[in-house]
XYZ file of C-alpha atoms in Angstrom:
738
model
C 4.877 31.496 -38.550
C 2.961 33.445 -41.208
C 1.139 36.647 -40.085
C -1.948 35.612 -42.082
C -1.935 32.190 -40.441
C -1.527 33.766 -37.009
C -4.538 36.048 -37.608
C -6.650 33.089 -38.715
C -5.651 31.088 -35.638
C -6.288 34.118 -33.427
C -9.753 34.522 -34.969
C -10.505 30.818 -34.509
C -9.510 31.011 -30.830
C -11.677 34.104 -30.259
C -14.664 32.368 -31.898
C -14.095 29.317 -29.684
C -13.919 31.411 -26.505
C -17.001 33.417 -27.563
C -18.940 30.203 -28.167
C -17.803 28.861 -24.787
C -18.991 32.078 -23.136
C -22.418 31.650 -24.743
C -22.585 28.060 -23.485
C -21.454 29.172 -20.022
C -24.140 31.846 -19.928
C -26.717 29.272 -21.034
C -25.445 26.754 -18.462
C -25.802 29.347 -15.707
C -29.466 29.891 -16.700
C -30.024 26.113 -16.899
C -28.606 25.678 -13.394
C -30.823 28.451 -11.998
C -33.918 27.012 -13.738
C -33.165 23.499 -12.493
C -32.722 24.789 -8.928
C -36.026 26.674 -9.156
C -37.797 23.583 -10.546
C -36.408 21.437 -7.722
C -37.669 23.959 -5.129
C -41.127 23.991 -6.778
C -41.269 20.203 -6.937
C -40.202 19.953 -3.288
C -42.974 22.314 -2.229
C -45.511 20.207 -4.183
C -44.606 16.932 -2.526
C -47.588 15.545 -0.639
C -47.429 12.777 1.892
C -49.868 10.421 0.176
C -49.290 11.241 -3.483
C -45.760 12.345 -4.239
C -44.732 10.172 -7.216
C -45.026 12.911 -9.879
C -43.216 15.453 -7.744
C -40.568 12.890 -6.845
C -39.907 12.065 -10.530
C -39.784 15.795 -11.243
C -37.167 16.260 -8.500
C -35.065 13.373 -9.866
C -35.241 14.679 -13.435
C -34.311 18.236 -12.458
C -31.534 17.042 -10.136
C -30.005 15.090 -13.025
C -30.387 18.093 -15.321
C -28.794 20.319 -12.648
C -25.805 17.922 -12.373
C -25.304 17.878 -16.156
C -25.513 21.678 -16.427
C -23.159 22.182 -13.484
C -20.620 19.650 -14.833
C -20.664 21.336 -18.245
C -20.190 24.755 -16.643
C -17.297 23.591 -14.439
C -15.651 21.773 -17.361
C -15.766 24.823 -19.622
C -14.615 27.214 -16.881
C -11.595 24.968 -16.260
C -10.388 25.215 -19.878
C -11.584 28.692 -20.907
C -8.135 30.280 -20.494
C -6.516 27.462 -22.562
C -9.288 25.861 -24.634
C -6.925 23.673 -26.645
C -3.201 23.048 -27.032
C -2.848 21.331 -30.415
C -4.363 20.795 -33.843
C -4.122 18.015 -36.401
C -4.775 18.360 -40.114
C -6.222 14.936 -40.744
C -8.172 12.897 -43.254
C -9.945 9.687 -42.311
C -10.124 7.066 -45.026
C -12.799 7.993 -47.606
C -13.700 11.128 -45.611
C -12.965 14.825 -46.323
C -9.957 16.558 -44.747
C -10.550 18.218 -41.365
C -8.783 20.318 -38.765
C -9.256 18.910 -35.257
C -8.322 21.039 -32.231
C -7.241 18.999 -29.201
C -7.854 20.061 -25.595
C -8.527 18.692 -22.118
C -12.237 18.149 -22.807
C -14.652 17.894 -25.737
C -16.888 20.652 -27.055
C -19.395 20.194 -29.888
C -21.485 22.781 -31.691
C -25.035 22.467 -30.366
C -26.624 22.836 -33.828
C -24.177 21.308 -36.326
C -22.722 18.779 -33.821
C -19.308 19.480 -35.355
C -16.369 19.125 -32.938
C -15.027 22.493 -31.783
C -12.568 20.824 -29.374
C -11.622 17.135 -29.361
C -10.786 15.513 -26.001
C -7.110 14.421 -25.757
C -8.323 11.008 -24.589
C -10.391 10.315 -27.723
C -9.111 7.688 -30.188
C -8.507 10.223 -32.973
C -6.393 12.411 -30.636
C -4.035 9.461 -30.306
C -2.944 10.358 -33.836
C -1.412 13.553 -32.403
C 0.643 11.689 -29.789
C 1.608 8.582 -31.763
C 1.241 9.350 -35.435
C 4.095 10.467 -37.631
C 3.094 12.565 -40.618
C 1.732 10.550 -43.539
C -0.434 7.429 -43.700
C -1.368 6.172 -40.232
C -3.701 3.741 -38.455
C -5.477 4.142 -35.124
C -7.832 2.050 -32.967
C -11.467 2.825 -32.175
C -13.102 0.234 -29.900
C -10.670 -2.480 -31.045
C -11.298 -1.683 -34.718
C -8.327 -0.472 -36.747
C -9.029 2.613 -38.882
C -6.811 4.296 -41.450
C -6.149 7.891 -42.382
C -3.592 10.443 -43.456
C -1.971 12.966 -41.114
C -0.917 16.070 -43.045
C 0.318 18.234 -40.166
C 0.452 18.719 -36.381
C 0.448 22.096 -34.712
C 0.931 23.082 -31.070
C -0.289 26.325 -29.461
C 0.833 28.522 -26.624
C -2.312 30.141 -25.215
C -2.543 32.240 -22.057
C -5.594 34.010 -20.638
C -7.612 33.024 -23.750
C -5.103 34.810 -26.027
C -2.909 33.172 -28.656
C 0.764 33.852 -27.861
C 2.460 31.554 -30.347
C 2.120 28.344 -32.352
C 4.519 25.845 -33.914
C 4.030 23.243 -36.632
C 5.313 20.003 -35.175
C 7.780 17.615 -36.785
C 10.519 15.565 -35.114
C 12.795 18.591 -34.690
C 10.242 21.052 -33.399
C 8.741 18.347 -31.182
C 12.070 18.257 -29.314
C 12.136 22.051 -29.148
C 8.569 22.219 -27.810
C 9.316 19.509 -25.276
C 12.399 21.365 -24.062
C 10.423 24.595 -23.720
C 7.830 22.764 -21.634
C 10.518 21.132 -19.493
C 12.107 24.499 -18.864
C 8.845 25.589 -17.213
C 8.268 25.842 -13.483
C 7.659 22.798 -11.268
C 4.427 24.188 -9.832
C 2.680 24.292 -13.235
C 4.444 21.563 -15.219
C 2.448 18.720 -13.685
C -0.855 20.144 -14.881
C 0.414 20.988 -18.390
C 2.080 17.703 -19.337
C -0.959 16.662 -21.390
C 0.306 18.865 -24.225
C 3.766 17.234 -24.317
C 3.038 13.559 -23.637
C 5.674 11.526 -25.456
C 5.100 8.400 -27.539
C 6.353 5.900 -24.941
C 4.350 7.650 -22.193
C 1.242 7.711 -24.380
C 1.521 3.946 -24.976
C 1.413 3.316 -21.218
C -1.458 5.761 -20.647
C -3.520 4.007 -23.330
C -2.337 0.441 -22.627
C -5.054 -2.216 -22.286
C -7.363 -0.894 -19.576
C -8.730 -4.258 -18.445
C -5.276 -5.651 -17.731
C -2.761 -4.817 -15.011
C 0.382 -2.905 -15.905
C 3.697 -2.545 -14.054
C 6.012 0.311 -15.000
C 9.666 0.549 -13.977
C 10.303 4.226 -14.558
C 13.504 6.152 -13.994
C 13.439 9.258 -11.816
C 11.834 12.064 -13.815
C 10.391 9.754 -16.480
C 6.854 10.940 -15.738
C 5.603 7.896 -13.788
C 3.247 9.896 -11.587
C 1.833 12.015 -14.389
C 1.400 8.919 -16.566
C -0.555 7.227 -13.752
C -2.765 10.314 -13.283
C -3.414 10.659 -17.022
C -4.167 6.926 -17.238
C -6.859 7.433 -14.582
C -8.329 10.255 -16.650
C -8.137 8.143 -19.821
C -9.681 5.186 -17.967
C -12.730 7.166 -16.854
C -13.135 8.723 -20.302
C -13.025 5.315 -22.000
C -14.626 3.065 -19.363
C -16.819 5.585 -17.558
C -20.002 3.724 -18.551
C -18.829 0.651 -16.636
C -16.948 2.215 -13.706
C -17.745 5.117 -11.399
C -14.938 7.374 -10.203
C -15.750 6.196 -6.646
C -14.657 2.677 -7.651
C -11.136 3.875 -8.510
C -8.412 4.353 -5.930
C -5.010 6.039 -5.946
C -2.674 4.718 -3.281
C -0.149 7.468 -2.621
C 3.060 7.146 -0.576
C 1.951 9.807 1.940
C -0.460 12.696 2.507
C 2.141 15.215 1.364
C 2.067 13.555 -2.042
C -1.766 13.680 -2.123
C -1.528 17.416 -1.439
C 1.074 17.735 -4.222
C -1.168 16.119 -6.884
C -4.312 17.785 -5.500
C -4.763 20.205 -8.413
C -3.966 17.746 -11.177
C -6.960 15.397 -11.171
C -9.617 18.152 -11.404
C -7.573 19.639 -14.281
C -7.865 16.259 -16.003
C -11.626 16.101 -15.442
C -11.400 13.585 -12.603
C -12.987 14.034 -9.199
C -14.554 11.822 -6.527
C -11.751 9.291 -6.895
C -10.486 7.802 -3.621
C -7.027 9.252 -2.871
C -5.450 7.710 0.188
C -2.432 5.908 1.616
C -2.180 2.151 2.121
C -2.282 2.526 5.908
C -5.353 4.801 5.864
C -7.172 2.645 3.324
C -6.701 -0.605 5.274
C -7.726 0.925 8.602
C -10.823 2.543 7.078
C -11.823 -0.665 5.268
C -11.417 -2.674 8.488
C -12.930 0.023 10.749
C -9.765 -0.080 12.853
C -7.859 2.697 14.500
C -4.356 1.467 15.211
C -1.424 3.427 16.519
C 1.188 2.398 13.962
C 4.896 2.692 14.576
C 6.096 5.300 12.100
C 7.915 3.557 9.198
C 9.915 6.741 8.577
C 11.182 6.655 12.163
C 12.256 3.059 11.570
C 14.033 4.192 8.401
C 15.709 7.031 10.345
C 16.994 4.462 12.891
C 18.476 2.387 10.083
C 20.039 5.492 8.530
C 21.587 6.288 11.929
C 22.883 2.662 12.058
C 20.817 2.175 15.208
C 18.285 -0.241 13.751
C 17.338 -3.505 15.449
C 18.338 -5.977 12.728
C 16.224 -8.772 14.236
C 13.269 -6.388 13.954
C 14.212 -5.676 10.317
C 14.294 -9.400 9.555
C 10.750 -9.734 10.913
C 9.616 -6.695 8.880
C 11.014 -8.267 5.698
C 9.456 -11.649 6.481
C 6.017 -10.083 7.052
C 6.044 -8.845 3.464
C 7.114 -12.148 1.952
C 5.189 -14.942 0.175
C 6.011 -17.109 3.216
C 3.947 -14.859 5.498
C 1.052 -15.197 3.075
C 1.498 -18.994 3.324
C 1.435 -18.701 7.129
C -1.880 -16.801 6.923
C -3.311 -19.471 4.624
C -2.286 -22.219 7.042
C -3.754 -20.259 9.936
C -7.052 -19.873 8.069
C -7.111 -23.630 7.391
C -6.551 -24.223 11.111
C -9.379 -21.802 11.940
C -11.687 -23.426 9.368
C -11.046 -26.898 10.794
C -11.812 -25.609 14.288
C -15.147 -24.276 13.074
C -15.851 -27.438 11.037
C -15.799 -29.579 14.207
C -18.820 -27.601 15.461
C -21.120 -28.871 12.714
C -23.451 -31.597 13.979
C -26.937 -32.742 12.947
C -29.777 -30.217 13.020
C -32.871 -31.441 14.883
C -36.349 -30.164 15.577
C -37.628 -32.072 18.546
C -36.495 -35.630 17.688
C -36.597 -35.146 13.929
C -33.284 -34.737 12.094
C -33.565 -31.911 9.574
C -29.987 -31.806 8.103
C -26.955 -34.004 8.645
C -23.928 -32.274 10.168
C -21.623 -33.902 7.594
C -23.584 -32.236 4.781
C -23.225 -28.807 6.420
C -19.520 -29.450 7.007
C -19.078 -30.277 3.303
C -20.905 -27.072 2.340
C -18.622 -25.089 4.646
C -15.293 -26.639 3.652
C -15.861 -27.471 -0.017
C -18.933 -26.063 -1.768
C -18.685 -22.527 -0.348
C -14.903 -22.432 0.007
C -14.655 -19.528 -2.454
C -16.510 -17.271 0.015
C -15.188 -15.553 3.173
C -15.688 -17.767 6.225
C -18.427 -15.699 7.882
C -20.266 -15.279 4.558
C -20.287 -19.088 4.308
C -21.801 -19.309 7.769
C -24.477 -16.764 6.801
C -25.295 -18.831 3.704
C -25.459 -22.039 5.779
C -27.806 -20.325 8.234
C -30.142 -19.445 5.360
C -29.993 -23.046 4.104
C -30.874 -24.301 7.594
C -33.773 -21.810 7.779
C -35.072 -22.933 4.377
C -34.741 -26.626 5.225
C -36.333 -26.161 8.644
C -39.258 -24.339 7.065
C -39.711 -26.975 4.378
C -39.285 -30.011 6.621
C -41.273 -28.544 9.523
C -44.303 -28.350 7.239
C -43.796 -32.016 6.291
C -43.274 -33.026 9.952
C -46.403 -31.184 11.099
C -48.473 -32.677 8.279
C -47.217 -36.125 9.200
C -47.799 -35.565 12.928
C -51.315 -34.210 12.389
C -52.138 -37.223 10.215
C -50.821 -39.610 12.904
C -52.805 -37.920 15.630
C -55.962 -37.894 13.482
C -55.481 -41.593 12.754
C -54.847 -42.455 16.415
C -57.844 -40.390 17.586
C -59.995 -42.068 14.926
C -58.886 -45.521 16.067
C -59.666 -44.664 19.696
C -63.120 -43.298 18.826
C -64.032 -46.307 16.711
C -62.193 -49.087 18.487
C -62.674 -48.489 22.205
C -65.990 -49.612 23.715
C -65.380 -48.260 27.208
C -66.708 -44.675 26.964
C -64.730 -43.371 29.935
C -61.484 -44.894 28.722
C -62.207 -43.674 25.174
C -62.856 -40.144 26.415
C -59.674 -40.154 28.525
C -57.506 -41.482 25.644
C -58.899 -39.076 23.035
C -58.570 -36.091 25.413
C -54.969 -37.065 26.224
C -54.033 -37.340 22.528
C -55.709 -34.018 21.657
C -53.930 -32.287 24.569
C -50.627 -33.855 23.539
C -51.115 -32.756 19.912
C -52.187 -29.256 20.908
C -49.138 -28.930 23.152
C -46.570 -30.576 20.872
C -47.359 -28.999 17.516
C -47.122 -25.316 18.705
C -43.852 -26.201 20.451
C -42.466 -27.612 17.191
C -43.647 -24.504 15.325
C -42.016 -22.263 17.922
C -38.796 -24.297 17.950
C -38.659 -24.115 14.120
C -38.597 -20.301 14.277
C -35.394 -20.254 16.331
C -33.682 -23.480 15.231
C -31.251 -21.861 12.760
C -30.355 -18.989 15.117
C -29.876 -21.339 18.086
C -27.774 -23.726 15.993
C -25.495 -20.938 14.690
C -24.866 -19.424 18.148
C -21.837 -21.632 18.625
C -20.180 -19.937 15.623
C -19.112 -16.708 17.287
C -18.031 -13.847 15.005
C -14.317 -13.252 14.964
C -12.565 -10.008 15.826
C -9.790 -9.742 13.261
C -7.417 -7.896 15.577
C -7.896 -10.559 18.289
C -7.521 -13.359 15.750
C -4.221 -11.946 14.507
C -2.897 -11.346 18.019
C -3.674 -14.994 18.830
C -1.647 -16.034 15.783
C 1.463 -13.959 16.613
C 1.516 -14.775 20.334
C 0.733 -18.533 20.386
C 3.743 -20.841 20.422
C 1.589 -23.901 19.599
C -0.013 -22.132 16.644
C 3.338 -20.962 15.282
C 4.730 -24.510 15.467
C 1.755 -25.598 13.352
C 1.692 -22.787 10.755
C 5.457 -22.144 10.527
C 6.973 -25.638 10.861
C 9.958 -24.571 8.732
C 11.195 -22.211 11.446
C 13.770 -23.422 13.913
C 12.937 -22.868 17.625
C 15.095 -19.732 17.858
C 13.138 -18.053 15.018
C 9.848 -18.881 16.727
C 11.070 -17.499 20.043
C 12.385 -14.358 18.356
C 9.000 -13.817 16.678
C 7.110 -14.382 19.955
C 9.415 -11.999 21.797
C 8.820 -9.268 19.175
C 5.046 -9.573 19.694
C 4.904 -9.987 23.462
C 3.949 -6.342 23.797
C 1.053 -5.252 21.577
C 2.427 -2.891 18.932
C 1.326 -2.375 15.353
C 3.582 -1.807 12.369
C 2.765 -1.015 8.746
C 3.774 -4.596 7.870
C 0.939 -5.994 10.045
C -1.731 -4.247 7.961
C -1.363 -6.655 5.037
C -2.027 -9.632 7.330
C -5.004 -7.905 9.004
C -6.482 -6.988 5.612
C -5.905 -10.513 4.262
C -7.605 -12.084 7.289
C -10.515 -9.623 6.975
C -10.903 -10.520 3.300
C -10.887 -14.256 3.970
C -12.905 -14.276 7.227
C -15.437 -11.455 6.795
C -14.977 -10.045 3.304
C -14.294 -6.415 2.399
C -17.278 -4.077 2.672
C -18.615 -3.005 -0.752
C -17.898 0.656 -0.027
C -14.181 -0.170 0.171
C -14.105 -2.784 -2.583
C -12.391 -0.711 -5.242
C -12.446 -2.182 -8.733
C -9.422 -0.386 -10.161
C -6.247 0.581 -8.282
C -3.411 2.958 -9.177
C -0.270 2.666 -7.054
C 2.571 5.166 -7.154
C 5.982 4.327 -5.648
C 5.082 0.625 -5.795
C 8.706 -0.325 -5.050
C 7.982 0.646 -1.415
C 5.322 -2.090 -1.149
C 6.001 -5.664 -0.136
C 4.829 -8.703 -2.085
C 2.276 -9.525 0.620
C 0.840 -6.001 0.702
C 0.026 -6.326 -2.998
C -1.171 -9.928 -2.647
C -3.508 -8.989 0.215
C -4.953 -6.079 -1.776
C -5.537 -8.267 -4.809
C -7.234 -10.952 -2.688
C -9.453 -8.510 -0.800
C -10.526 -6.456 -3.812
C -10.912 -9.568 -5.999
C -9.467 -7.756 -9.002
C -6.130 -7.576 -10.763
C -6.857 -4.247 -12.500
C -3.829 -2.496 -10.997
C -1.677 0.209 -12.564
C 1.624 0.121 -10.650
C 4.484 2.552 -11.218
C 7.774 2.652 -9.392
C 11.552 2.749 -9.513
C 13.723 0.174 -7.751
C 16.532 2.739 -7.653
C 14.359 4.811 -5.295
C 13.407 1.887 -3.040
C 14.483 3.533 0.200
C 12.356 1.062 2.208
C 13.939 -1.972 0.508
C 14.692 -3.507 3.935
C 10.978 -4.412 4.061
C 9.765 -4.050 0.476
C 10.433 -5.096 -3.130
C 13.967 -5.369 -4.484
C 12.972 -6.924 -7.831
C 9.863 -6.944 -10.054
C 9.576 -10.687 -10.773
C 7.448 -11.468 -7.653
C 4.967 -8.770 -8.756
C 4.814 -10.219 -12.281
C 4.226 -13.681 -10.779
C 1.408 -12.250 -8.654
C -0.129 -10.500 -11.687
C 0.397 -13.017 -14.532
C -1.769 -10.960 -16.944
C 0.326 -7.828 -16.376
C 2.079 -5.842 -19.078
C 5.592 -4.795 -18.042
C 6.968 -1.510 -19.376
C 10.120 0.480 -18.733
C 10.781 4.203 -19.031
C 14.461 5.108 -19.073
C 14.214 8.706 -20.319
C 14.170 11.445 -17.697
C 12.181 14.541 -18.609
C 12.777 16.290 -15.297
C 16.449 17.040 -14.962
C 19.118 18.577 -17.153
C 21.901 16.451 -18.633
C 24.370 17.908 -16.127
C 22.228 16.973 -13.083
C 21.415 13.516 -14.471
C 25.085 12.731 -15.120
C 25.741 13.277 -11.418
C 22.726 11.167 -10.402
C 23.823 8.402 -12.775
C 27.142 8.219 -10.918
C 25.200 7.170 -7.813
C 22.854 4.902 -9.793
C 25.886 3.029 -11.169
C 26.927 2.170 -7.578
C 23.631 0.414 -6.742
C 23.174 -3.330 -6.217
C 20.129 -3.543 -8.504
C 22.216 -3.094 -11.675
C 19.611 -0.860 -13.285
C 20.472 0.775 -16.615
C 21.588 4.408 -16.466
C 18.904 7.042 -17.010
C 18.805 8.802 -20.382
C 18.205 12.519 -19.873
C 16.310 14.380 -22.587
C 18.720 16.675 -24.453
C 18.399 19.723 -22.222
C 21.468 21.439 -20.897
C 21.633 23.641 -17.845
C 23.856 24.873 -15.059
C 26.476 22.377 -13.863
C 25.675 21.198 -10.282
C 27.687 23.308 -7.860
C 29.511 21.985 -4.815
C 29.961 24.488 -1.952
C 32.429 23.385 0.699
C 31.346 24.249 4.256
C 31.930 22.482 7.570
C 28.710 23.806 9.073
C 25.572 25.554 7.926
C 25.980 29.204 7.021
C 22.590 30.914 6.667
C 24.101 33.715 4.597
C 25.349 31.184 2.013
C 21.878 29.625 1.832
C 20.292 33.062 1.418
C 22.707 34.002 -1.391
C 22.137 30.676 -3.143
C 18.347 31.103 -2.955
C 18.684 34.677 -4.205
C 20.761 33.506 -7.200
C 18.174 30.812 -7.995
C 15.324 33.336 -7.900
C 17.327 35.683 -10.137
C 17.104 32.895 -12.729
C 13.286 33.076 -12.350
C 13.040 29.776 -10.474
C 10.556 29.885 -7.596
C 10.096 26.321 -6.335
C 13.177 25.643 -4.174
C 13.861 22.795 -1.749
C 16.671 22.198 0.695
C 16.964 18.426 1.155
C 18.621 16.830 4.188
C 19.380 13.186 4.757
C 17.547 12.944 8.099
C 14.601 14.589 9.820
C 16.801 15.607 12.744
C 19.174 17.540 10.502
C 16.212 19.094 8.638
C 14.711 20.283 11.947
C 18.053 21.709 13.079
C 18.534 23.609 9.787
C 15.005 25.061 9.857
C 15.626 26.275 13.405
C 18.883 27.987 12.378
C 17.263 29.583 9.318
C 14.288 30.882 11.345
C 16.587 32.225 14.075
C 18.240 34.368 11.396
C 14.837 35.485 10.063
C 15.070 33.456 6.854
C 11.605 32.135 5.789
C 11.686 28.322 5.770
C 9.116 25.536 6.055
C 9.868 22.023 7.315
C 7.816 19.562 5.280
C 6.264 16.586 7.014
C 3.785 13.988 5.746
C 0.774 16.224 6.352
C 2.196 19.571 5.257
C 0.579 21.993 2.897
C 3.301 23.411 0.654
C 4.083 27.132 1.011
C 5.926 28.098 -2.194
C 6.902 31.483 -0.732
C 9.280 29.788 1.713
C 12.380 27.664 1.316
C 11.059 24.103 1.665
C 13.259 21.985 3.924
C 12.624 18.294 3.250
C 14.019 15.080 4.792
C 15.255 12.900 1.906
C 12.722 10.104 2.476
C 9.824 12.573 2.020
C 11.230 14.138 -1.156
C 10.391 11.061 -3.228
C 7.742 11.798 -5.850
C 8.214 15.578 -5.613
C 10.060 17.895 -8.001
C 11.391 21.426 -7.666
C 12.869 24.075 -9.943
C 16.052 24.013 -7.851
C 17.415 21.836 -5.057
C 20.054 22.446 -2.399
C 21.320 19.228 -0.767
C 22.862 20.031 2.605
C 24.781 17.494 4.671
C 26.751 18.361 7.798
C 25.874 16.113 10.731
C 24.585 13.223 8.584
C 26.820 12.348 5.606
C 25.773 9.772 3.026
C 27.534 6.432 3.583
C 28.346 3.818 0.973
C 25.458 1.457 1.738
C 22.283 0.539 -0.226
C 19.830 2.794 1.648
C 22.079 5.884 1.730
C 22.813 5.535 -1.991
C 19.081 5.477 -2.734
C 18.345 8.428 -0.441
C 21.046 10.467 -2.178
C 19.799 9.408 -5.626
C 16.272 10.523 -4.672
C 17.584 13.900 -3.478
C 19.681 14.478 -6.623
C 16.811 13.681 -8.991
C 14.297 16.130 -7.483
C 15.915 19.115 -9.251
C 14.645 20.260 -12.635
C 17.055 23.099 -13.434
C 19.600 23.833 -10.695
C 21.389 21.706 -8.098
C 23.703 22.726 -5.250
C 25.503 20.459 -2.770
C 26.687 22.005 0.493
C 28.857 20.050 2.929
C 32.376 19.507 4.271
C 33.602 17.430 1.280
C 32.516 15.783 -1.940
C 32.951 12.414 -0.214
C 29.998 13.450 1.973
C 27.908 12.931 -1.198
C 29.658 9.697 -2.321
C 31.573 11.552 -5.022
């Protein structure tokens, strides 16, 4: 690093920050002016003539939003305006220096870029391009250029600390420096160290689904979050943030990523869990049996294996087939209700025609939407044909009255006949008109609206229905299924069926019809959960990231990716085998466990970063003093984010109690916890998935890890949470399958 160069870069940074401050000051004035204009316009609104004031309010509200967004965007990056620079020359254009940051900033007068957004096509040159001649895509057009140099900056509090010119060697050095950072800030800073294979997934075709098998620590979560940011940057004209949804494994995870999306310029996106999303979309409030409690029972070898078989089946393609057969049965029941539509004695529409509309022509629509459409058709036909009927009737009566007046000589008889016909006409025609108004409504009354919960309960509790929709089952399977559903209880696995039935019977309300979905920990989903989502949302624009090696719920969820690829035939499949989280020493230990798994997944390749060898501490029971000393040693190494991971919730609760009794600050994490970094975080292994910490202590006394598929995965999850330091405390190494 040359002193002269450093001074120039320092000066450039100061000029950038000064310009941002001027824009911020201007934005503040713009916001105040817009607010004042809105107040003035509101006070000028008159009841009878408010159009000008209303337009004024709309215009100033839009201006206020733009000014506020610009202000918030600049405030978010002021302390670190950019993190990299490229010395670049587009084909047949002059050379330029482009500074890359988390958002764009252009000079208001010259329109020259001061900061280029990392998501822009030209910034892709920084992530993907080697030095020399390169090509890059802009709106599906391939452009050429020459990349002379790449530079990365370390900026804190708007001050330049350091910079490095980047080549293959220094790129590794910079990456290692970033990986040596703390867990609580690394997630928000990854944008500066995105690697080539990660960048390819972030920028992969946005209108196609993608499935990523990513090793622990490969950056799956951060890739998914950055892909959301890239998606909105690139496709924001066509999609609102409200139409995007992140499905997270639990609320603890949502809390964990809470600061990341605003940092990436993304807000208003729906962040929820599968269970919460389905219940909100269906307006249901079900008391679900806790899937983690079920997992704990299995871990304790106390699981009901018949119950597990049913859980697995409910996530299978066969259960989807059962739902389809049930819907066909329900459709046929409704189809028998279609008969001819009459007004008085006149047939308006044949029942067979309506049945054909219901079963064939409108089959692509949800059942109740079809019925609504048929009602409108009946109303239209009744209106049209009633007019024809009345015209015809009036003509007949006029003709008959005319014949009576001209053809009957007996005056008394003529008067009686004409009066009778006029009275009959005047009575009949209003009745027909009145009947026409209610014909469609009266006809459709026999089609009662379904209650999805009731419909599903009928399915799972009816022996006759099950014989019809699951003919492949032997009688003992049917009886076992009926027995399991005798008492009304709701499990996570039932939500897919409820959502599927809602989609096919009523349709999903527009508010909940997300157009793009991002799923983390997708290995914990079943085939049918994904199939139901795809059917209800009527889109395949899913970004799905997961790791089969961490499939701790595999007793009810995916154990291979092929069913997902069959469900999403347009999907790109990508793998990430490099781990950027853990040191070589920690990953070698985790790979020992990975090698024992049934899935035969390739071993994880740790990035070349050495650290402390994982330490085994032999103890028959928990010693708070040992924990305190271990935590103290970790903090002496300037590591703050520390977790103590236990196999089960029961053991985690017992350890927290012992720690607190000795006055040691500890926090037991549950699904809804806010994380207190000042305390030792005690986490059951099933909740640790998706999280990372500077250091991890794995404690096992009452609940050792056994040599079975679920325990191996729980241990693998626990081992791969640690970035820098790992300690195992228990009675023997065999406790940890070593």
